[in-house]
Amino acid sequence: MTTVAVVGGQWGDEGKGKVVDLLSEDAAHVVRCQGGANAGHTIVIGAREFKLHLVPTGILHPDVQCYLGAGVVLDMEALLTELRDLQAVGIQSEGRFWISPYTHVVMPYHKEQDARQEQRRGRTALGTTSRGIGPCYADKAHRTGFRFADVLDTAFFREQVGDTLSSDAVDSLIQHAEQLRPHLGDVEERLFLARQRGERIVFEGAQGVLLDSTFGTYPYVTSSHTCAAGVCQGAGLGPSSIDETLLVLKAYCTRVGHGPFPTEDNSIFAEDCASIREVGTTTGRTRRLGWFDAVLGRWSVQLNGADAIVLTKLDILDTLEIIKICVGYTVNGEERVRPPVTQSEWESATPTYEEWPGWQLPTVGITDPAQLPEAALAYIQRIAELCGAPVFIVSVGPARDQTLTLRPQVQEAT
Ligand code: GDP
Ligand code: IMO
Ligand code: MG
């Protein structure tokens, strides 16, 4: 399998960064295809911790080439800060980090619009990351946006942007674009040729399926296509370019921002959110917590054509006596095994749970699947069965080596 898409299967923050970091070990290229600085991927390497927003996780591997594909929205200032922070800790991006000329640029007024729209919504605010993501994608669709190449075409940009921005703001945008010019690359051609040569490409998803602008919990979604199908459009490659799709699912559910969350239960864990790493990487907000939702897990597997699941944060369940899995909903008195569509249906959806015995043993440190407690293996297998895809990898801690590969065992069981 030379190319692999890693996509989030819930509301984001499933641990995609950790998974992409692992897969980057034997990759030649890592590509972000959608989203922007709203993403926050935390990667733990030994005693060091990296928080990436726009730069692909592959940057942490010196021999990997990294790309921002055309589907990404580019906050130039945020990117420059991130690149500088990486450089300060010895991670170089020169000659190995490329930005597609087609990426749309997040303008200062996009962030202002984001804030204003949220304020106007009041009680029904989406809880965005305030990074100007929605307004930037909206301008793209309205055909009033500016791409990276357009900002670099300075005379054109000055003329087009007119007096929408102060001349200082325009100067500052042009200056940022010039600083990033060395990273302007023919991303589409580079990836096309890499694919032809059979080199390993990892597509790094951002956000998650339930935040997809079409299939997520609309309107409480982000503004990009977060499913595997969005990878091709965002990278400029054809649909046959993905050899394997891995769906990252957390062993329970979390959500930041507002919107439906049928299995929400913020009293599941005795630990506070910080100690279980459930504080938003981008906004510092505490994440909402809930039980694993297999209705939505199955929906995610289906929407992505997922070949397999990567199940993360199993260790967080280690101390629980009983673990619940949502296997259906009652919506307006009717039993359902498919996700609701309308907001009123979502609001009325009451989960039907299966209860599984907890293992109450530490899984952190286990690297051999044979040493997993039986109850933990049963839980993993039940998730595979309910979601309709095998679990290939299980993560039991934030670090690289806190990972188990299950391919054969669980494949046989499903
Ligand atoms: P992403 O946006 O999908 O990359 O996920 P985030 O990085 O925003 O959030 C996941 C958090 O959980 C990060 O702090 C990770 O370091 C951490 N993490 C990832 N996998 C595991 C795991 O298996 N166990 C534990 N305890 N933490 C994990
Ligand atoms: P990663 O890649 C979790 C959420 C926001 C909000 C909604 C819309 O780290 O998984 P936006 O700023 O995109 O217009 O906000 O989407 N959101 C995320 N939630 N993880 C993310 O990224 C997210 N990116 C956006 O909280 O509810
Ligand atoms: Mg995140």
XYZ file of C-alpha atoms and ligand atoms in Angstrom:
470
model
C 0.000 0.000 0.000
C 1.891 3.061 -1.136
C -0.587 5.787 -0.262
C -2.671 6.025 2.858
C -5.327 8.516 3.904
C -5.673 9.085 7.642
C -9.036 10.627 8.456
C -10.793 11.484 11.695
C -13.984 9.489 12.205
C -15.654 11.576 14.928
C -15.630 15.307 15.789
C -11.879 15.776 15.397
C -9.066 15.307 17.927
C -9.116 11.534 17.535
C -5.314 11.391 17.612
C -4.659 11.776 13.872
C -1.384 13.584 14.577
C 0.011 10.638 16.515
C -1.094 8.178 13.827
C 0.364 10.245 10.970
C 3.609 10.585 12.911
C 3.825 6.793 13.206
C 3.074 6.271 9.532
C 5.548 8.996 8.538
C 8.373 6.750 9.649
C 8.336 4.944 6.323
C 6.715 7.665 4.199
C 8.334 9.917 1.617
C 5.559 12.554 1.548
C 2.924 13.864 3.997
C 0.115 16.082 2.700
C -2.558 18.232 4.349
C -5.500 18.515 1.957
C -8.189 20.570 3.745
C -8.909 22.741 6.755
C -6.462 25.277 8.054
C -5.165 26.626 11.334
C -8.333 25.369 13.029
C -6.601 21.970 13.275
C -4.420 21.147 16.248
C -2.386 17.958 16.165
C -0.291 17.063 19.199
C 2.631 14.729 18.745
C 4.707 13.366 21.590
C 8.246 12.237 20.842
C 10.093 11.158 23.941
C 10.061 14.107 26.334
C 9.195 16.557 23.540
C 5.707 17.645 22.585
C 4.811 19.358 19.303
C 1.570 21.144 18.522
C 1.004 21.549 14.796
C -1.811 23.491 13.154
C -0.924 23.963 9.508
C 2.405 22.251 9.028
C 1.981 18.549 8.232
C 3.109 16.157 10.932
C 5.679 14.639 8.557
C 7.891 17.669 9.254
C 9.049 15.878 12.409
C 10.778 13.293 10.191
C 13.756 14.958 8.466
C 13.551 12.919 5.251
C 9.862 13.495 4.617
C 8.633 16.079 2.101
C 5.560 17.996 3.339
C 2.789 19.762 1.460
C -0.214 22.036 1.887
C -2.563 20.997 -0.876
C -4.921 23.276 -2.794
C -7.866 22.445 -0.513
C -6.202 23.991 2.547
C -6.957 27.550 3.675
C -3.752 29.355 4.442
C -3.265 31.686 7.401
C 0.139 33.032 6.396
C 0.942 34.688 9.711
C 0.020 31.593 11.705
C 2.117 29.466 9.354
C 5.172 31.732 9.654
C 4.918 31.549 13.451
C 4.666 27.777 13.305
C 7.654 27.461 10.975
C 9.716 29.773 13.192
C 8.769 27.788 16.305
C 9.830 24.586 14.572
C 13.090 26.121 13.444
C 13.784 27.260 17.005
C 13.797 23.612 18.071
C 15.954 22.511 15.168
C 13.293 21.414 12.667
C 14.018 22.773 9.211
C 11.445 23.276 6.498
C 13.605 24.697 3.690
C 13.511 22.548 0.603
C 10.990 20.129 2.114
C 7.780 22.040 2.720
C 5.627 23.113 -0.219
C 2.480 25.199 -0.520
C 0.156 24.873 -3.489
C -0.436 28.162 -5.347
C -4.146 27.287 -5.297
C -4.563 27.444 -1.500
C -6.929 30.236 -0.506
C -5.524 32.805 1.888
C -7.282 33.636 5.154
C -7.581 37.423 5.230
C -7.823 39.543 8.397
C -11.446 40.310 7.538
C -12.257 36.575 7.476
C -11.393 36.374 11.157
C -13.482 39.453 11.886
C -16.417 37.977 9.968
C -16.025 34.688 11.856
C -16.247 36.535 15.188
C -19.183 38.691 14.037
C -21.157 35.727 12.717
C -20.669 33.873 15.979
C -21.797 36.896 17.945
C -24.875 37.308 15.764
C -25.831 33.675 16.260
C -25.875 34.172 20.017
C -27.386 31.092 21.623
C -26.935 29.070 18.425
C -23.266 30.020 17.925
C -21.228 27.217 16.369
C -18.270 27.566 18.709
C -15.777 27.956 15.870
C -12.050 28.190 16.427
C -12.217 31.885 15.344
C -9.583 31.272 12.685
C -11.664 32.715 9.835
C -12.116 29.290 8.249
C -15.811 29.531 7.308
C -15.604 33.024 5.732
C -12.471 32.059 3.778
C -14.118 28.963 2.267
C -17.269 31.040 1.653
C -15.255 33.596 -0.355
C -13.723 30.737 -2.329
C -17.210 29.497 -3.208
C -18.376 33.047 -3.931
C -15.336 33.484 -6.209
C -14.205 36.499 -4.230
C -11.217 34.914 -2.490
C -7.472 35.309 -3.003
C -5.201 32.370 -3.541
C -1.579 32.210 -2.412
C -0.458 32.815 -6.007
C -2.784 35.838 -6.251
C -1.250 37.496 -3.197
C 2.206 36.869 -4.676
C 1.025 38.613 -7.851
C 1.430 41.821 -5.869
C 0.279 44.475 -8.349
C -2.834 42.452 -9.147
C -3.480 41.827 -5.454
C -3.144 45.499 -4.512
C -5.531 46.471 -7.261
C -8.119 43.772 -6.525
C -8.151 44.141 -2.768
C -8.741 47.868 -3.304
C -9.730 49.662 -0.148
C -11.178 46.566 1.546
C -7.989 46.622 3.632
C -5.752 49.417 4.856
C -2.522 49.830 2.951
C -0.628 48.670 6.044
C -2.665 45.484 6.105
C -2.018 44.902 2.403
C 1.725 45.535 2.869
C 1.779 43.103 5.743
C -0.003 40.373 3.726
C 2.401 40.850 0.826
C 5.337 40.717 3.189
C 4.086 37.439 4.678
C 3.535 35.992 1.215
C 7.075 37.004 0.176
C 8.489 35.342 3.291
C 6.649 32.187 2.298
C 7.590 32.426 -1.404
C 10.464 29.912 -1.049
C 7.792 27.359 -0.098
C 5.621 27.951 -3.158
C 5.678 24.667 -5.029
C 4.005 22.771 -7.792
C 2.399 20.499 -5.252
C 0.081 18.822 -7.737
C 2.956 17.860 -10.082
C 5.231 16.765 -7.259
C 2.548 14.477 -5.838
C 1.546 13.153 -9.244
C 5.158 12.188 -9.990
C 5.670 10.744 -6.516
C 2.603 8.583 -7.046
C 3.918 7.454 -10.442
C 7.229 6.484 -8.865
C 5.345 4.439 -6.263
C 6.600 6.482 -3.314
C 4.714 6.306 -0.057
C 2.367 9.263 0.504
C 0.422 9.852 3.726
C -2.582 12.181 3.506
C -3.104 13.814 6.881
C -6.761 14.490 7.611
C -7.872 17.401 9.736
C -11.089 17.655 11.752
C -13.387 14.628 11.494
C -16.254 13.148 9.533
C -18.924 14.547 11.861
C -17.576 18.035 11.142
C -17.796 17.486 7.356
C -19.718 20.348 5.765
C -22.042 17.917 3.948
C -22.351 14.835 6.147
C -21.534 16.193 9.589
C -23.873 17.528 12.255
C -24.797 20.524 10.073
C -24.689 23.460 10.724
C -22.388 22.598 13.640
C -19.599 21.634 11.284
C -16.481 23.100 9.752
C -16.436 24.388 6.173
C -14.362 21.760 4.388
C -14.790 18.184 3.162
C -13.234 16.165 5.935
C -13.993 12.723 4.460
C -11.484 10.674 2.478
C -13.143 11.877 -0.726
C -11.973 15.400 0.136
C -8.375 14.203 0.102
C -8.208 13.841 -3.680
C -9.862 17.172 -4.403
C -7.685 18.884 -1.823
C -4.433 17.360 -3.058
C -5.165 17.571 -6.769
C -5.016 13.834 -7.338
C -7.492 11.423 -8.874
C -9.763 9.131 -6.849
C -7.601 6.067 -7.518
C -4.706 7.725 -5.698
C -5.648 6.425 -2.255
C -4.583 2.830 -1.712
C -5.731 2.543 1.884
C -7.993 4.616 4.111
C -7.481 4.437 7.857
C -10.245 5.854 9.995
C -9.067 7.151 13.360
C -11.639 6.637 16.112
C -11.184 7.450 19.757
C -12.261 4.665 22.144
C -14.872 7.150 23.460
C -16.133 10.417 21.955
C -15.205 14.057 22.372
C -16.306 17.291 20.816
C -15.155 20.910 21.105
C -17.524 23.627 20.089
C -21.288 23.416 20.064
C -23.716 21.039 18.417
C -25.358 17.655 18.862
C -23.574 14.950 20.808
C -26.072 12.196 21.711
C -23.736 10.154 23.938
C -22.382 13.160 25.833
C -21.662 12.398 29.464
C -19.083 14.603 31.097
C -18.939 12.508 34.246
C -17.416 9.358 32.705
C -13.878 9.953 33.892
C -12.652 10.772 37.369
C -9.634 12.598 35.897
C -9.841 16.200 34.712
C -9.678 16.967 30.988
C -6.077 18.185 31.104
C -4.772 14.938 32.562
C -6.490 12.837 29.895
C -5.301 15.258 27.173
C -8.787 16.506 26.341
C -8.093 20.200 26.147
C -8.271 21.690 22.642
C -4.839 22.093 21.027
C -5.901 25.196 19.077
C -8.238 27.067 21.398
C -7.441 25.637 24.832
C -11.118 24.795 25.332
C -12.080 21.807 27.437
C -13.477 19.033 25.240
C -16.938 17.619 25.849
C -16.843 13.890 26.650
C -19.115 10.957 25.861
C -19.367 7.231 25.201
C -18.323 5.583 21.942
C -21.080 5.987 19.379
C -21.141 3.008 17.024
C -24.029 4.430 14.965
C -21.749 7.296 13.996
C -18.708 5.012 13.787
C -20.481 2.848 11.215
C -21.583 5.958 9.313
C -17.967 7.174 9.236
C -16.653 3.833 7.990
C -19.287 3.913 5.252
C -18.708 7.535 4.178
C -14.967 7.035 3.946
C -14.855 3.557 2.495
C -12.517 2.916 5.401
C -10.315 -0.161 5.054
C -9.577 -0.236 8.752
C -9.923 1.560 12.051
C -7.165 2.955 14.237
C -8.560 2.970 17.770
C -6.916 5.564 20.003
C -6.875 6.431 23.693
C -7.960 2.981 24.847
C -5.841 3.551 27.970
C -8.174 6.329 29.113
C -10.849 3.657 29.723
C -8.494 1.541 31.870
C -10.059 2.398 35.218
C -13.745 2.133 34.305
C -15.936 -0.584 35.766
C -18.525 -0.453 32.994
C -18.038 0.856 29.473
C -20.994 1.820 27.318
C -21.293 1.674 23.534
C -24.156 3.376 21.746
C -25.712 0.942 19.261
C -28.822 2.902 18.232
C -31.043 5.845 19.037
C -34.625 6.482 19.871
C -35.701 9.497 17.838
C -39.193 10.848 18.509
C -40.208 7.476 19.933
C -38.842 5.523 16.962
C -35.803 3.227 17.101
C -33.044 4.052 14.618
C -29.640 2.735 13.691
C -28.876 5.564 11.265
C -27.809 9.090 12.216
C -30.446 11.809 12.409
C -30.480 14.557 9.788
C -32.414 17.518 11.158
C -31.532 19.496 14.242
C -34.796 18.561 15.939
C -34.077 14.867 15.334
C -30.571 15.231 16.720
C -31.954 16.953 19.794
C -34.442 14.188 20.421
C -31.969 11.314 19.811
C -31.608 9.221 22.964
C -28.885 6.571 22.779
C -29.463 2.864 23.281
C -26.440 1.436 25.039
C -24.727 -1.907 25.336
C -22.743 -2.224 28.523
C -19.357 -3.905 28.495
C -17.276 -4.844 31.527
C -14.199 -2.690 32.002
C -10.802 -4.392 32.290
C -9.597 -2.228 35.186
C -5.972 -2.968 34.381
C -3.385 -0.656 32.858
C -2.964 -1.009 29.104
C -0.254 1.659 28.935
C 3.020 -0.055 28.211
C 1.486 -3.065 26.455
C 2.915 -3.516 22.981
C 1.995 -7.155 22.427
C -1.720 -7.631 21.656
C -1.626 -11.029 23.378
C -1.083 -9.163 26.647
C -4.170 -6.999 26.338
C -6.765 -7.818 28.993
C -9.499 -10.043 27.553
C -12.181 -7.443 28.233
C -10.169 -4.842 26.323
C -9.845 -7.164 23.333
C -13.580 -7.899 23.505
C -14.319 -4.140 23.497
C -12.062 -3.593 20.475
C -13.646 -6.495 18.619
C -17.148 -5.236 19.370
C -16.259 -1.827 17.943
C -14.885 -3.463 14.785
C -18.034 -5.560 14.445
C -20.452 -2.684 15.002
C -18.593 -0.250 12.760
C -18.001 -2.787 10.006
C -14.227 -2.507 9.647
C -11.284 -4.255 11.292
C -9.183 -2.500 13.910
C -5.572 -2.541 12.671
C -3.878 -0.312 15.222
C -4.648 0.439 18.873
C -3.103 3.375 20.683
C -2.632 3.178 24.445
C -0.776 6.401 25.132
C 0.393 9.568 23.402
C 3.935 8.359 22.684
C 5.101 6.609 19.531
C 5.848 3.317 21.245
C 2.490 3.216 23.076
C 0.926 1.509 20.117
C -0.203 -2.025 19.233
C -0.587 -3.505 15.793
C -3.512 -5.917 15.671
C -3.904 -6.539 11.961
C -4.167 -10.368 11.975
C -6.088 -10.942 15.233
C -8.941 -8.539 14.716
C -9.170 -9.194 11.003
C -9.988 -12.822 11.738
C -12.558 -11.807 14.310
C -14.580 -9.571 11.991
P -5.776 15.178 16.441
O -6.275 16.565 16.241
O -6.679 14.151 15.863
O -4.343 14.998 15.993
O -5.777 14.933 18.019
P -5.227 15.957 19.133
O -3.737 15.946 19.074
O -5.906 17.261 19.036
O -5.776 15.294 20.461
C -5.401 14.023 20.864
C -4.675 14.145 22.223
O -4.564 12.853 22.799
C -3.246 14.651 22.076
O -2.887 15.357 23.249
C -2.423 13.374 21.964
O -1.085 13.527 22.444
C -3.184 12.448 22.865
N -3.180 11.027 22.462
C -3.181 10.492 21.218
N -3.312 9.153 21.280
C -3.388 8.849 22.599
C -3.569 7.621 23.315
O -3.693 6.545 22.751
N -3.640 7.716 24.683
C -3.518 8.893 25.358
N -3.600 8.886 26.676
N -3.355 10.066 24.705
C -3.294 10.033 23.349
P -8.345 18.621 14.431
O -7.664 18.537 13.100
C -11.879 19.475 16.788
C -14.630 22.495 15.273
C -14.782 23.775 16.077
C -16.232 24.094 15.800
C -16.411 23.671 14.341
C -16.300 24.823 13.364
O -7.436 19.018 15.545
O -9.109 17.381 14.714
P -14.202 26.199 12.448
O -13.215 27.057 13.165
O -13.577 25.063 11.703
O -15.145 26.989 11.584
O -15.127 25.580 13.617
O -15.378 22.735 14.087
N -13.245 22.152 14.866
C -12.530 21.171 15.438
N -12.825 20.380 16.471
N -10.723 19.312 16.122
C -10.433 20.087 15.062
O -9.357 19.871 14.281
C -11.337 21.106 14.688
N -11.352 22.047 13.729
C -12.539 22.667 13.831
O -14.528 23.563 17.442
O -17.054 23.259 16.578
Mg -6.816 18.256 17.341
